[in-house]
Amino acid sequence: MNSAMVTGAAGMIGSHLIDRLLGDGVVVYGLDVMPLERANNLQEARGHSNFHYMQGDIRDKETIERFFRPEASTLYHLASVVGVRHYMEDPLSLIDIAIIGTRNFIALCEKHNVRILFTSTSEVYGRNPAVPWKETDDRILGATSVDRWSYSTSKALIEHMLFGVYRKSGMPMSIVRFFNVYGPRQNPIYVVSQSIYRALRNEAPEVYDGGRQTRCFTYVGDVVDGVVRAATLPDAVGEVFNLGNPTEVAIGDVIDLCLKHSESQLSPVDIETGKKYGSVYEDIERRVPDVSKARERLGWQATTDVSTGIARTIAWARANPWYLA
Ligand SMILES: NC(=O)c1ccc[n+]([C@@H]2O[C@H](COP(=O)([O-])OP(=O)(O)OC[C@H]3O[C@@H](n4cnc5c(N)ncnc54)[C@H](O)[C@@H]3O)[C@@H](O)[C@H]2O)c1
């Protein structure tokens, strides 16, 4: 029977990926630092006979070795500190979680010839102004004193490790770079999830600097399909793919959609980031993927427009009161 490992199993994307794999008949081994009883995102997977869960921290080498299944076809490596604020609370964890944890997984995958799928980010392109970005485009980053670039740099270093090991030993690997993923189960600290969370609790959402910046918001269901293709198709080995919805939407418009679909009468509160965060905050005006490579090699493209995805996410939040508690 086909089996796969998923790290970051209790997270938004990891849990949706697990539901998809279980639906495909795959035996799934999930690892996350969160105890299973607190992992609300795994409510559907929890009772499934093909789902096995281990609570553990990828910083710990012994944990990784106990979790690792050499017979599995694929390791989906999603576990990551997401959000620069967390890195800033404990800056050395950037090395321990992102770099050492992943390095130890790569060594095991190389030893046992297990295919690895790594989830990277559009942040690797930094503030390159020449959008849309192709996978081979330059990384243009700001100063190391600006916190946000630590996440980009950590993901890029892992990409370097993966390309290096692939070239050295042929260890099968694929990398995907996500663009603003949103959907049910997302921690309400990102623009779509926070706006929905607030609107449904009758609290005004926040809009930064007028909300004229654009993003390419990508629905989690679309992303999961791209991840599975990148992790399984032979043509994807040794490659990196942008997985994003190429339609640009202004952040202010997305917040308005969240309010509209929530049937809220509230208006967003404007936040001036210069005043709130000082000069260490650096925003990126536009972030747009060129998705022709994913279309040609994976036969993938995002099919959920942002209005539909937001409506679905709101319907899910209403049906899951624990999320709004
Ligand atoms: N959501 C996005 O828009 C987006 C964009 C770009 C890249 N990504 C990447 O996709 C992946 C999944 O993101 P997500 O949105 O599901 O985030 P998430 O925060 O919902 O999930 C991450 C999971 O990793 C777990 N984790 C963190 N540190 C760990 C550790 N030391 N050991 C074990 N588990 C640990 C967390 O408990 C969490 O459940 C991440 O690698 C992230 O960097 C996400």
Coordinates of C-alpha atoms and ligand atoms in Angstrom, one line a residue:
M1 CA 0.0 0.0 0.0
N2 CA 1.3 3.5 -0.9
S3 CA 2.4 5.5 2.2
A4 CA 3.6 9.0 2.7
M5 CA 4.9 11.2 5.6
V6 CA 3.7 14.7 6.2
T7 CA 5.4 17.2 8.6
G8 CA 3.5 20.2 9.7
A9 CA 0.5 17.8 9.8
A10 CA -1.7 19.9 12.1
G11 CA -1.2 23.1 10.1
M12 CA -3.6 24.6 7.6
I13 CA -2.1 23.2 4.4
G14 CA -0.7 20.0 6.0
S15 CA -4.2 19.0 7.3
H16 CA -5.8 19.6 4.0
L17 CA -3.1 17.6 2.3
I18 CA -3.6 14.7 4.7
D19 CA -7.4 14.7 4.0
R20 CA -6.6 14.5 0.3
L21 CA -4.0 11.7 0.6
L22 CA -6.3 9.6 2.9
G23 CA -9.1 10.1 0.3
D24 CA -6.7 8.8 -2.4
G25 CA -6.1 5.6 -0.3
V26 CA -2.6 6.6 0.9
V27 CA -1.4 5.5 4.4
V28 CA -0.3 8.8 6.1
Y29 CA 2.2 9.3 8.9
G30 CA 1.8 12.8 10.3
L31 CA 4.3 14.7 12.5
D32 CA 3.6 18.0 14.3
V33 CA 4.7 19.7 17.5
M34 CA 1.0 20.1 18.4
P35 CA -0.6 17.4 20.6
L36 CA -3.2 15.5 18.6
E37 CA -6.0 16.3 21.0
R38 CA -5.5 20.0 20.4
A39 CA -5.2 19.7 16.6
N40 CA -8.6 20.8 15.5
N41 CA -7.5 20.8 11.9
L42 CA -7.2 17.0 12.1
Q43 CA -10.7 16.4 13.2
E44 CA -11.6 14.6 10.0
A45 CA -8.3 12.6 9.7
R46 CA -8.1 11.7 13.4
G47 CA -10.3 8.6 13.3
H48 CA -9.2 7.3 9.9
S49 CA -7.6 3.8 10.0
N50 CA -4.9 4.8 7.6
F51 CA -3.8 7.9 9.6
H52 CA -0.9 7.7 12.1
Y53 CA 0.1 10.7 14.1
M54 CA 3.2 11.5 16.1
Q55 CA 3.6 14.6 18.3
G56 CA 7.2 15.8 18.1
D57 CA 9.6 18.6 17.3
I58 CA 11.7 18.5 14.1
R59 CA 14.5 20.1 16.0
D60 CA 15.1 16.8 17.7
K61 CA 17.1 14.4 15.6
E62 CA 15.9 11.3 17.5
T63 CA 12.3 12.3 17.0
I64 CA 12.9 12.6 13.2
E65 CA 14.5 9.2 13.1
R66 CA 11.7 7.6 15.1
F67 CA 9.1 9.2 12.8
F68 CA 10.8 8.4 9.5
R69 CA 9.4 5.5 7.4
P70 CA 11.9 4.3 4.9
E71 CA 9.2 2.4 3.0
A72 CA 7.2 5.5 2.4
S73 CA 7.1 6.8 -1.2
T74 CA 7.2 10.5 -0.2
L75 CA 8.0 12.9 2.5
Y76 CA 5.9 16.1 2.3
H77 CA 8.0 18.5 4.4
L78 CA 5.7 21.4 5.5
A79 CA 6.7 21.9 9.2
S80 CA 8.0 25.5 9.6
V81 CA 7.8 28.5 11.8
V82 CA 5.4 30.6 9.8
G83 CA 5.4 34.3 10.5
V84 CA 8.5 36.4 11.1
R85 CA 7.2 37.5 14.5
H86 CA 7.8 34.0 15.9
Y87 CA 11.4 34.0 14.6
M88 CA 12.0 37.3 16.3
E89 CA 10.8 35.9 19.7
D90 CA 13.5 33.2 19.4
P91 CA 15.9 34.1 16.6
L92 CA 18.1 31.0 16.9
S93 CA 15.1 28.8 16.2
L94 CA 15.4 29.9 12.6
I95 CA 18.5 27.7 12.4
D96 CA 17.2 24.9 14.5
I97 CA 13.8 24.4 12.9
A98 CA 14.3 25.5 9.3
I99 CA 17.8 24.5 8.6
I100 CA 18.9 21.7 11.0
G101 CA 15.5 20.0 11.1
T102 CA 15.2 20.0 7.3
R103 CA 18.9 19.1 6.9
N104 CA 18.3 15.9 9.0
F105 CA 15.2 15.0 7.0
I106 CA 17.2 15.5 3.7
A107 CA 19.9 13.1 5.0
L108 CA 17.3 10.4 5.8
C109 CA 15.6 10.8 2.4
E110 CA 19.0 10.6 0.6
K111 CA 19.9 7.5 2.6
H112 CA 16.6 5.7 1.9
N113 CA 15.9 7.2 -1.5
V114 CA 12.6 8.6 -0.4
R115 CA 11.2 11.5 -2.5
I116 CA 11.0 14.8 -0.7
L117 CA 8.5 17.6 -1.4
F118 CA 9.5 20.9 0.2
T119 CA 7.1 23.9 0.6
S120 CA 8.9 27.1 -0.1
T121 CA 7.5 30.6 -0.5
S122 CA 7.1 33.5 -2.9
E123 CA 9.1 35.4 -0.3
V124 CA 12.2 34.0 -1.9
Y125 CA 11.9 36.5 -4.7
G126 CA 12.0 39.3 -2.1
R127 CA 11.1 42.7 -3.6
N128 CA 12.1 42.0 -7.2
P129 CA 10.0 44.6 -9.0
A130 CA 9.9 42.7 -12.3
V131 CA 6.6 40.7 -11.9
P132 CA 5.4 38.2 -12.8
W133 CA 8.2 36.0 -11.4
K134 CA 9.5 33.0 -13.1
E135 CA 11.1 30.3 -11.0
T136 CA 14.6 31.3 -12.4
D137 CA 14.2 35.0 -11.5
D138 CA 16.5 36.8 -9.2
R139 CA 16.1 37.2 -5.5
I140 CA 16.3 40.8 -4.4
L141 CA 16.3 41.3 -0.7
G142 CA 16.6 44.1 1.8
A143 CA 19.0 44.6 4.6
T144 CA 19.6 41.9 7.2
S145 CA 18.5 44.4 9.9
V146 CA 14.9 44.1 8.5
D147 CA 13.3 41.1 10.1
R148 CA 11.0 40.0 7.3
W149 CA 14.0 38.7 5.1
S150 CA 14.9 36.0 7.6
Y151 CA 12.0 33.8 6.4
S152 CA 12.9 34.3 2.8
T153 CA 16.6 33.5 3.5
S154 CA 15.9 30.4 5.5
K155 CA 13.6 28.9 2.8
A156 CA 16.1 29.8 0.0
L157 CA 19.0 28.1 1.9
I158 CA 16.9 24.9 2.1
E159 CA 16.2 25.2 -1.6
H160 CA 20.0 25.4 -2.1
M161 CA 20.5 22.3 0.1
L162 CA 17.9 20.3 -1.9
F163 CA 19.3 21.3 -5.3
G164 CA 22.8 20.5 -4.1
V165 CA 21.9 17.0 -2.8
Y166 CA 19.8 16.3 -5.9
R167 CA 22.8 17.1 -8.2
K168 CA 25.2 15.2 -6.0
S169 CA 23.3 11.9 -5.4
G170 CA 20.1 12.1 -7.5
M171 CA 17.9 12.1 -4.3
P172 CA 14.4 12.8 -5.8
M173 CA 13.1 16.1 -4.7
S174 CA 10.6 18.8 -5.8
I175 CA 10.1 22.3 -4.4
V176 CA 6.9 24.4 -4.6
R177 CA 6.7 28.1 -3.8
F178 CA 3.3 29.2 -2.5
F179 CA 1.7 32.6 -3.1
N180 CA -0.6 33.8 -0.3
V181 CA -2.5 30.6 0.5
Y182 CA -5.8 31.0 2.3
G183 CA -8.9 28.9 3.1
P184 CA -10.6 27.0 5.9
R185 CA -8.5 26.2 9.1
Q186 CA -6.0 29.1 8.6
N187 CA -4.6 30.7 11.8
P188 CA -6.4 34.1 11.8
I189 CA -3.3 36.2 11.6
Y190 CA -3.2 36.7 7.8
V191 CA -5.2 39.1 5.7
V192 CA -8.1 36.8 4.6
S193 CA -8.3 34.7 7.7
Q194 CA -8.1 37.6 10.0
S195 CA -10.6 39.7 8.1
I196 CA -13.1 36.8 8.1
Y197 CA -12.4 36.0 11.8
R198 CA -13.0 39.6 12.8
A199 CA -16.0 40.2 10.6
L200 CA -17.8 37.1 11.9
R201 CA -17.0 38.2 15.5
N202 CA -18.4 41.7 14.6
E203 CA -14.9 43.3 15.0
A204 CA -13.6 45.6 12.3
P205 CA -10.8 44.2 10.2
E206 CA -7.5 46.1 9.8
V207 CA -6.1 47.4 6.5
Y208 CA -2.5 48.3 6.2
D209 CA -1.5 51.6 4.5
G210 CA -4.7 52.0 2.6
G211 CA -4.7 48.4 1.2
R212 CA -3.5 49.3 -2.3
Q213 CA -0.8 46.6 -2.3
T214 CA -1.8 43.6 -4.4
R215 CA -1.4 39.9 -3.8
C216 CA -2.3 36.7 -5.6
F217 CA -4.5 34.8 -3.2
T218 CA -4.5 31.1 -3.7
Y219 CA -7.1 28.8 -2.4
V220 CA -5.8 25.9 -0.3
G221 CA -7.7 23.2 -2.3
D222 CA -5.9 24.4 -5.4
V223 CA -2.6 24.4 -3.7
V224 CA -3.0 20.8 -2.3
D225 CA -3.7 19.5 -5.8
G226 CA -0.5 21.2 -7.1
V227 CA 1.5 19.8 -4.2
V228 CA 0.4 16.2 -4.9
R229 CA 1.3 16.6 -8.6
A230 CA 4.7 18.1 -7.8
A231 CA 5.4 15.3 -5.4
T232 CA 4.4 12.4 -7.6
L233 CA 4.8 13.2 -11.3
P234 CA 8.2 12.0 -12.7
D235 CA 8.6 15.3 -14.7
A236 CA 8.7 17.3 -11.4
V237 CA 11.9 15.7 -10.0
G238 CA 14.7 18.1 -9.4
E239 CA 12.4 21.1 -10.2
V240 CA 10.9 24.1 -8.4
F241 CA 7.4 25.4 -9.2
N242 CA 5.4 28.5 -8.5
L243 CA 2.0 27.5 -7.1
G244 CA -0.2 30.6 -7.1
N245 CA -3.3 32.1 -8.6
P246 CA -1.9 34.6 -11.1
T247 CA -4.9 37.0 -10.6
E248 CA -3.7 40.1 -8.7
V249 CA -6.1 41.6 -6.2
A250 CA -5.7 44.7 -4.0
I251 CA -5.6 43.8 -0.3
G252 CA -8.3 46.4 0.4
D253 CA -10.6 44.7 -2.2
V254 CA -10.0 41.3 -0.5
I255 CA -11.0 42.8 2.8
D256 CA -14.1 44.2 1.3
L257 CA -15.0 40.8 -0.1
C258 CA -14.6 39.2 3.3
L259 CA -16.9 41.9 4.8
K260 CA -19.4 41.5 2.0
H261 CA -19.6 37.6 2.1
S262 CA -19.9 37.9 5.9
E263 CA -22.8 40.2 5.5
S264 CA -21.0 42.7 7.8
Q265 CA -21.8 46.4 7.9
L266 CA -18.3 47.2 9.4
S267 CA -15.6 49.2 7.7
P268 CA -11.9 48.4 7.9
V269 CA -9.6 50.3 10.3
D270 CA -6.6 51.8 8.6
I271 CA -3.2 51.0 10.2
E272 CA -0.1 53.0 9.3
T273 CA 2.7 50.5 9.4
G274 CA 5.4 53.2 9.8
K275 CA 3.8 54.2 13.0
K276 CA 2.9 50.7 14.3
Y277 CA 6.1 48.8 13.4
G278 CA 8.7 51.6 12.7
S279 CA 11.4 51.2 10.0
V280 CA 11.9 47.5 10.5
Y281 CA 8.7 46.9 8.5
E282 CA 9.1 46.6 4.8
D283 CA 6.1 45.7 2.6
I284 CA 6.2 44.4 -1.0
E285 CA 3.8 46.2 -3.4
R286 CA 3.2 43.4 -5.8
R287 CA 3.8 39.6 -5.8
V288 CA 2.8 37.8 -8.9
P289 CA 3.7 34.3 -10.1
D290 CA 4.4 33.2 -13.6
V291 CA 2.7 29.8 -13.5
S292 CA 3.5 28.6 -17.0
K293 CA 5.9 26.0 -15.7
A294 CA 3.4 24.4 -13.4
R295 CA 0.8 24.5 -16.2
E296 CA 3.1 22.8 -18.7
R297 CA 4.9 20.3 -16.5
L298 CA 2.2 19.5 -13.8
G299 CA -0.9 20.2 -15.8
W300 CA -1.8 22.5 -12.8
Q301 CA -3.5 25.8 -12.5
A302 CA -5.5 27.5 -9.8
T303 CA -9.2 27.2 -10.5
T304 CA -10.8 28.9 -7.5
D305 CA -11.4 32.7 -7.9
V306 CA -10.9 34.7 -4.7
S307 CA -14.6 35.6 -4.2
T308 CA -15.6 31.9 -4.4
G309 CA -12.7 30.9 -2.1
I310 CA -13.6 33.5 0.5
A311 CA -17.3 32.5 0.4
R312 CA -16.3 28.9 1.0
T313 CA -14.0 29.8 3.9
I314 CA -16.7 31.9 5.5
A315 CA -19.2 29.0 5.2
W316 CA -16.7 26.7 6.8
A317 CA -16.0 29.1 9.7
R318 CA -19.7 29.5 10.4
A319 CA -20.0 25.7 10.5
N320 CA -17.1 25.4 12.9
P321 CA -17.7 27.5 16.0
W322 CA -14.5 26.4 17.7
Y323 CA -12.6 28.5 15.0
L324 CA -14.3 31.7 16.1
A325 CA -14.1 31.1 19.8
Ligands
LIG1 N1 0.1 29.8 4.0 C1 0.9 30.4 3.1 O1 0.4 31.4 2.5 C2 2.3 29.9 2.8 C3 3.0 30.7 1.9 C4 4.3 30.3 1.6 C5 4.8 29.1 2.2 N2 4.1 28.4 3.1 C6 4.7 27.2 3.7 O2 3.7 26.1 3.7 C7 4.0 25.3 4.8 C8 2.7 25.1 5.6 O3 2.1 26.4 5.9 P1 0.7 26.6 6.6 O4 0.1 27.8 6.1 O5 0.0 25.3 6.7 O6 1.3 27.0 8.1 P2 0.8 26.5 9.5 O7 1.4 27.4 10.5 O8 -0.7 26.3 9.6 O9 1.4 25.0 9.7 C9 2.8 24.8 10.1 C10 2.8 23.7 11.0 O10 4.2 23.4 11.3 C11 4.2 23.0 12.7 N3 5.5 23.2 13.3 C12 6.1 24.4 13.5 N4 7.3 24.2 14.1 C13 7.5 22.8 14.2 C14 8.5 22.0 14.7 N5 9.6 22.5 15.3 N6 8.3 20.7 14.7 C15 7.2 20.1 14.2 N7 6.2 20.9 13.7 C16 6.3 22.2 13.7 C17 3.2 23.9 13.4 O11 2.7 23.4 14.6 C18 2.1 23.9 12.3 O12 1.0 23.0 12.6 C19 5.1 26.0 5.6 O13 6.3 25.4 5.3 C20 5.1 27.4 5.1 O14 6.3 28.0 5.2 C21 2.8 28.8 3.4

